CSV table of C-alpha atoms in Angstrom, one decimal:
chain,number,residue,atom,x,y,z
Y,1,MET,CA,-29.2,62.9,51.9
Y,2,SER,CA,-30.3,66.4,52.6
Y,3,THR,CA,-31.3,68.8,49.8
Y,4,ASP,CA,-28.7,71.3,51.0
Y,5,LEU,CA,-25.9,68.7,50.6
Y,6,MET,CA,-27.3,67.7,47.2
Y,7,GLY,CA,-27.3,71.3,46.1
Y,8,ARG,CA,-23.7,71.8,47.2
Y,9,ILE,CA,-22.7,68.6,45.3
Y,10,ALA,CA,-24.5,69.8,42.2
Y,11,ALA,CA,-22.8,73.3,42.5
Y,12,ALA,CA,-19.4,71.7,42.9
Y,13,TRP,CA,-19.9,69.5,39.8
Y,14,LYS,CA,-21.1,72.6,37.8
Y,15,ALA,CA,-18.0,74.6,38.9
Y,16,ALA,CA,-15.6,71.7,38.1
Y,17,ARG,CA,-17.2,71.2,34.7
Y,18,THR,CA,-16.9,74.9,33.9
Y,19,GLU,CA,-13.3,75.0,35.1
Y,20,LEU,CA,-12.2,71.8,33.3
Y,21,SER,CA,-14.0,72.4,30.0
Y,22,GLY,CA,-14.0,76.2,29.9
Y,23,THR,CA,-17.8,76.1,29.1
Y,24,THR,CA,-20.9,74.4,30.2
Y,25,ALA,CA,-21.6,72.8,26.8
Y,26,ALA,CA,-20.0,69.7,25.6
Y,27,GLN,CA,-17.0,70.4,23.3
Y,28,PRO,CA,-16.6,68.4,20.1
Y,29,ARG,CA,-13.7,66.0,20.3
Y,30,SER,CA,-11.2,65.3,17.6
Y,31,PRO,CA,-9.4,61.9,17.9
Y,32,ALA,CA,-5.8,62.0,19.2
Y,33,ARG,CA,-5.7,65.7,19.3
Y,34,GLN,CA,-6.9,66.5,22.8
Y,35,ASP,CA,-5.3,65.5,26.1
Y,36,ASP,CA,-8.4,64.1,27.6
Y,37,GLN,CA,-11.3,62.0,26.5
Y,38,VAL,CA,-14.7,63.0,27.8
Y,39,ILE,CA,-16.9,60.9,29.9
Y,40,SER,CA,-20.5,61.9,29.7
Y,41,PHE,CA,-22.4,61.4,33.0
Y,42,GLY,CA,-25.7,62.2,31.3
Y,43,ASP,CA,-27.3,65.6,31.2
Y,44,TYR,CA,-27.0,66.1,35.0
Y,45,TYR,CA,-23.4,67.0,35.3
Y,46,GLY,CA,-22.0,67.4,31.8
Y,47,PRO,CA,-18.7,66.1,30.5
Y,48,VAL,CA,-15.7,65.1,32.7
Y,49,PRO,CA,-12.3,64.5,31.1
Y,50,THR,CA,-11.3,60.9,31.5
Y,51,SER,CA,-7.7,61.3,32.5
Y,52,ARG,CA,-8.6,63.9,35.1
Y,53,ALA,CA,-11.2,61.6,36.6
Y,54,TRP,CA,-8.7,58.8,36.6
Y,55,LYS,CA,-5.9,60.9,38.1
Y,56,GLY,CA,-7.9,63.0,40.5
Y,57,GLU,CA,-10.5,60.6,41.9
Y,58,TYR,CA,-9.1,57.9,44.1
Y,59,ALA,CA,-12.4,56.0,44.2
Y,60,VAL,CA,-12.6,55.9,40.4
Y,61,ARG,CA,-9.0,54.5,40.2
Y,62,THR,CA,-9.7,51.9,42.9
Y,63,VAL,CA,-13.0,50.6,41.4
Y,64,VAL,CA,-11.8,50.6,37.8
Y,65,ASP,CA,-8.5,48.9,38.6
Y,66,PHE,CA,-10.2,46.3,40.8
Y,67,ILE,CA,-12.6,45.3,38.0
Y,68,ALA,CA,-9.9,45.4,35.4
Y,69,GLN,CA,-7.6,43.2,37.5
Y,70,LYS,CA,-10.3,40.6,38.1
Y,71,ILE,CA,-11.3,40.4,34.5
Y,72,ALA,CA,-7.7,40.3,33.2
Y,73,SER,CA,-6.7,37.5,35.6
Y,74,LEU,CA,-9.4,35.2,34.4
Y,75,PRO,CA,-8.1,32.1,32.5
Y,76,TRP,CA,-8.9,32.3,28.8
Y,77,HIS,CA,-9.0,29.1,26.8
Y,78,ALA,CA,-10.3,27.9,23.4
Y,79,TYR,CA,-12.3,24.7,23.1
Y,80,ARG,CA,-13.3,22.5,20.3
Y,81,ARG,CA,-16.6,20.6,20.2
Y,82,LEU,CA,-16.2,16.8,19.7
Y,83,ASP,CA,-18.6,14.6,17.8
Y,84,ASP,CA,-20.2,13.2,21.0
Y,85,GLY,CA,-21.0,16.7,22.3
Y,86,GLU,CA,-18.1,16.9,24.7
Y,87,ARG,CA,-15.4,19.5,24.5
Y,88,GLU,CA,-11.7,19.5,24.7
Y,89,ARG,CA,-9.1,22.3,25.0
Y,90,ALA,CA,-7.8,23.5,21.6
Y,91,ASP,CA,-4.5,25.1,22.5
Y,92,ASP,CA,-3.1,24.2,19.1
Y,93,SER,CA,-5.8,26.0,17.2
Y,94,GLU,CA,-5.5,29.5,15.8
Y,95,LEU,CA,-7.9,30.8,18.5
Y,96,GLY,CA,-6.1,28.8,21.2
Y,97,ARG,CA,-2.8,30.5,20.2
Y,98,LEU,CA,-4.5,33.9,20.1
Y,99,VAL,CA,-6.0,33.7,23.6
Y,100,SER,CA,-2.8,32.2,25.1
Y,101,ARG,CA,-0.6,35.1,23.8
Y,102,PRO,CA,-2.9,37.7,22.3
Y,103,SER,CA,-0.7,40.8,22.2
Y,104,ALA,CA,1.2,41.9,19.1
Y,105,VAL,CA,3.6,43.8,21.4
Y,106,PRO,CA,6.3,41.2,22.3
Y,107,THR,CA,6.8,42.5,25.9
Y,108,GLU,CA,3.1,42.9,26.7
Y,109,SER,CA,1.5,40.0,28.6
Y,110,ARG,CA,-2.0,38.8,28.1
Y,111,TYR,CA,-2.9,40.2,31.5
Y,112,ARG,CA,-1.6,43.7,30.6
Y,113,LEU,CA,-3.5,43.7,27.3
Y,114,PHE,CA,-6.8,42.6,28.8
Y,115,HIS,CA,-6.3,45.0,31.8
Y,116,SER,CA,-5.7,47.9,29.4
Y,117,LEU,CA,-8.8,47.0,27.4
Y,118,MET,CA,-10.9,46.8,30.5
Y,119,VAL,CA,-9.7,50.2,31.7
Y,120,ASP,CA,-10.5,51.6,28.2
Y,121,THR,CA,-14.0,50.1,28.4
Y,122,LEU,CA,-14.8,51.2,32.0
Y,123,LEU,CA,-13.5,54.8,31.6
Y,124,SER,CA,-14.3,55.5,28.0
Y,125,ASP,CA,-17.1,53.0,27.3
Y,126,ARG,CA,-15.2,51.9,24.1
Y,127,TRP,CA,-12.2,49.9,23.1
Y,128,LEU,CA,-10.6,48.9,19.8
Y,129,CYS,CA,-8.2,46.1,18.8
Y,130,LEU,CA,-6.7,45.6,15.4
Y,131,VAL,CA,-6.1,42.0,14.3
Y,132,VAL,CA,-2.5,41.6,13.0
Y,133,VAL,CA,-0.4,38.7,11.8
Y,134,ASP,CA,3.0,38.3,13.5
Y,135,ARG,CA,6.2,36.9,11.9
Y,136,GLU,CA,5.2,33.3,12.6
Y,137,TYR,CA,1.9,33.9,10.9
Y,138,ASN,CA,-0.1,33.8,14.1
Y,139,TYR,CA,-3.0,36.2,14.8
Y,140,ARG,CA,-2.3,38.9,17.4
Y,141,LEU,CA,-4.3,41.8,18.8
Y,142,ARG,CA,-3.0,45.4,18.8
Y,143,ARG,CA,-4.8,47.7,21.2
Y,144,VAL,CA,-5.7,51.2,20.0
Y,145,PRO,CA,-6.2,53.7,22.8
Y,146,PRO,CA,-9.6,55.4,22.8
Y,147,ALA,CA,-8.1,58.8,22.1
Y,148,CYS,CA,-6.6,57.5,18.9
Y,149,PHE,CA,-9.8,56.4,17.1
Y,150,ASP,CA,-13.2,57.7,16.1
Y,151,VAL,CA,-16.2,55.7,15.0
Y,152,SER,CA,-18.6,57.1,12.3
Y,153,TYR,CA,-22.2,56.0,12.3
Y,154,ASN,CA,-25.0,56.0,9.7
Y,155,SER,CA,-28.3,57.6,10.3
Y,156,ILE,CA,-29.7,54.7,12.2
Y,157,GLY,CA,-26.8,54.4,14.6
Y,158,GLU,CA,-24.9,51.5,12.9
Y,159,PRO,CA,-21.1,51.8,12.9
Y,160,ARG,CA,-19.9,52.3,9.4
Y,161,ARG,CA,-16.2,53.5,9.6
Y,162,VAL,CA,-13.4,53.6,12.1
Y,163,THR,CA,-10.7,56.2,11.7
Y,164,VAL,CA,-7.4,55.5,13.6
Y,165,THR,CA,-5.1,58.4,14.0
Y,166,LEU,CA,-1.5,57.7,15.2
Y,167,GLU,CA,1.7,59.7,15.1
Y,168,ASP,CA,2.6,58.1,11.7
Y,169,GLY,CA,-0.6,58.8,10.0
Y,170,THR,CA,-4.3,58.0,9.7
Y,171,ALA,CA,-6.0,54.8,8.6
Y,172,VAL,CA,-9.6,54.5,7.7
Y,173,TYR,CA,-11.4,51.1,8.0
Y,174,ASP,CA,-14.8,50.8,6.4
Y,175,LEU,CA,-16.9,48.3,8.4
Y,176,PRO,CA,-17.3,45.4,8.4
Y,177,ASP,CA,-13.6,44.8,8.2
Y,178,PRO,CA,-11.9,41.6,9.3
Y,179,ARG,CA,-9.0,43.5,10.7
Y,180,ILE,CA,-11.1,45.1,13.4
């Protein structure tokens, strides 16, 4: 690639970054209070809002959706180890029931839940599920969108607290917490 073309690409990224963020420095993000999450592409190009990259870039949508579709369509099963070292499917176990119907939302399929989690992972580099118990006392997963939670770390980078902000309030989970 010629240096002239590289220079034009870098200038376009710089102009887009300035137009989208209003400044060249990364803005601090408050969970669930901004329209877009920010993807950092390193120090080269600065932050790019996630939803704008998803909406405006056909290649990003195509690749992210392709990967998410392939992962979400994989068959998920729980197995139990037998005494002789063999394994058998454990569809009747708690884990087997969880992977067969993981979503706490009654109308959300396993495919849709895992697809959404993969999109969260690929676009935002983070995802969160809360473990809940349904009316039949089965464990289920409740997806929390990346814009609705923030993770606090200690001085050596270990996650210590998750703050989930939804329209009905804020919940704080000190880690480790079995519900997360």
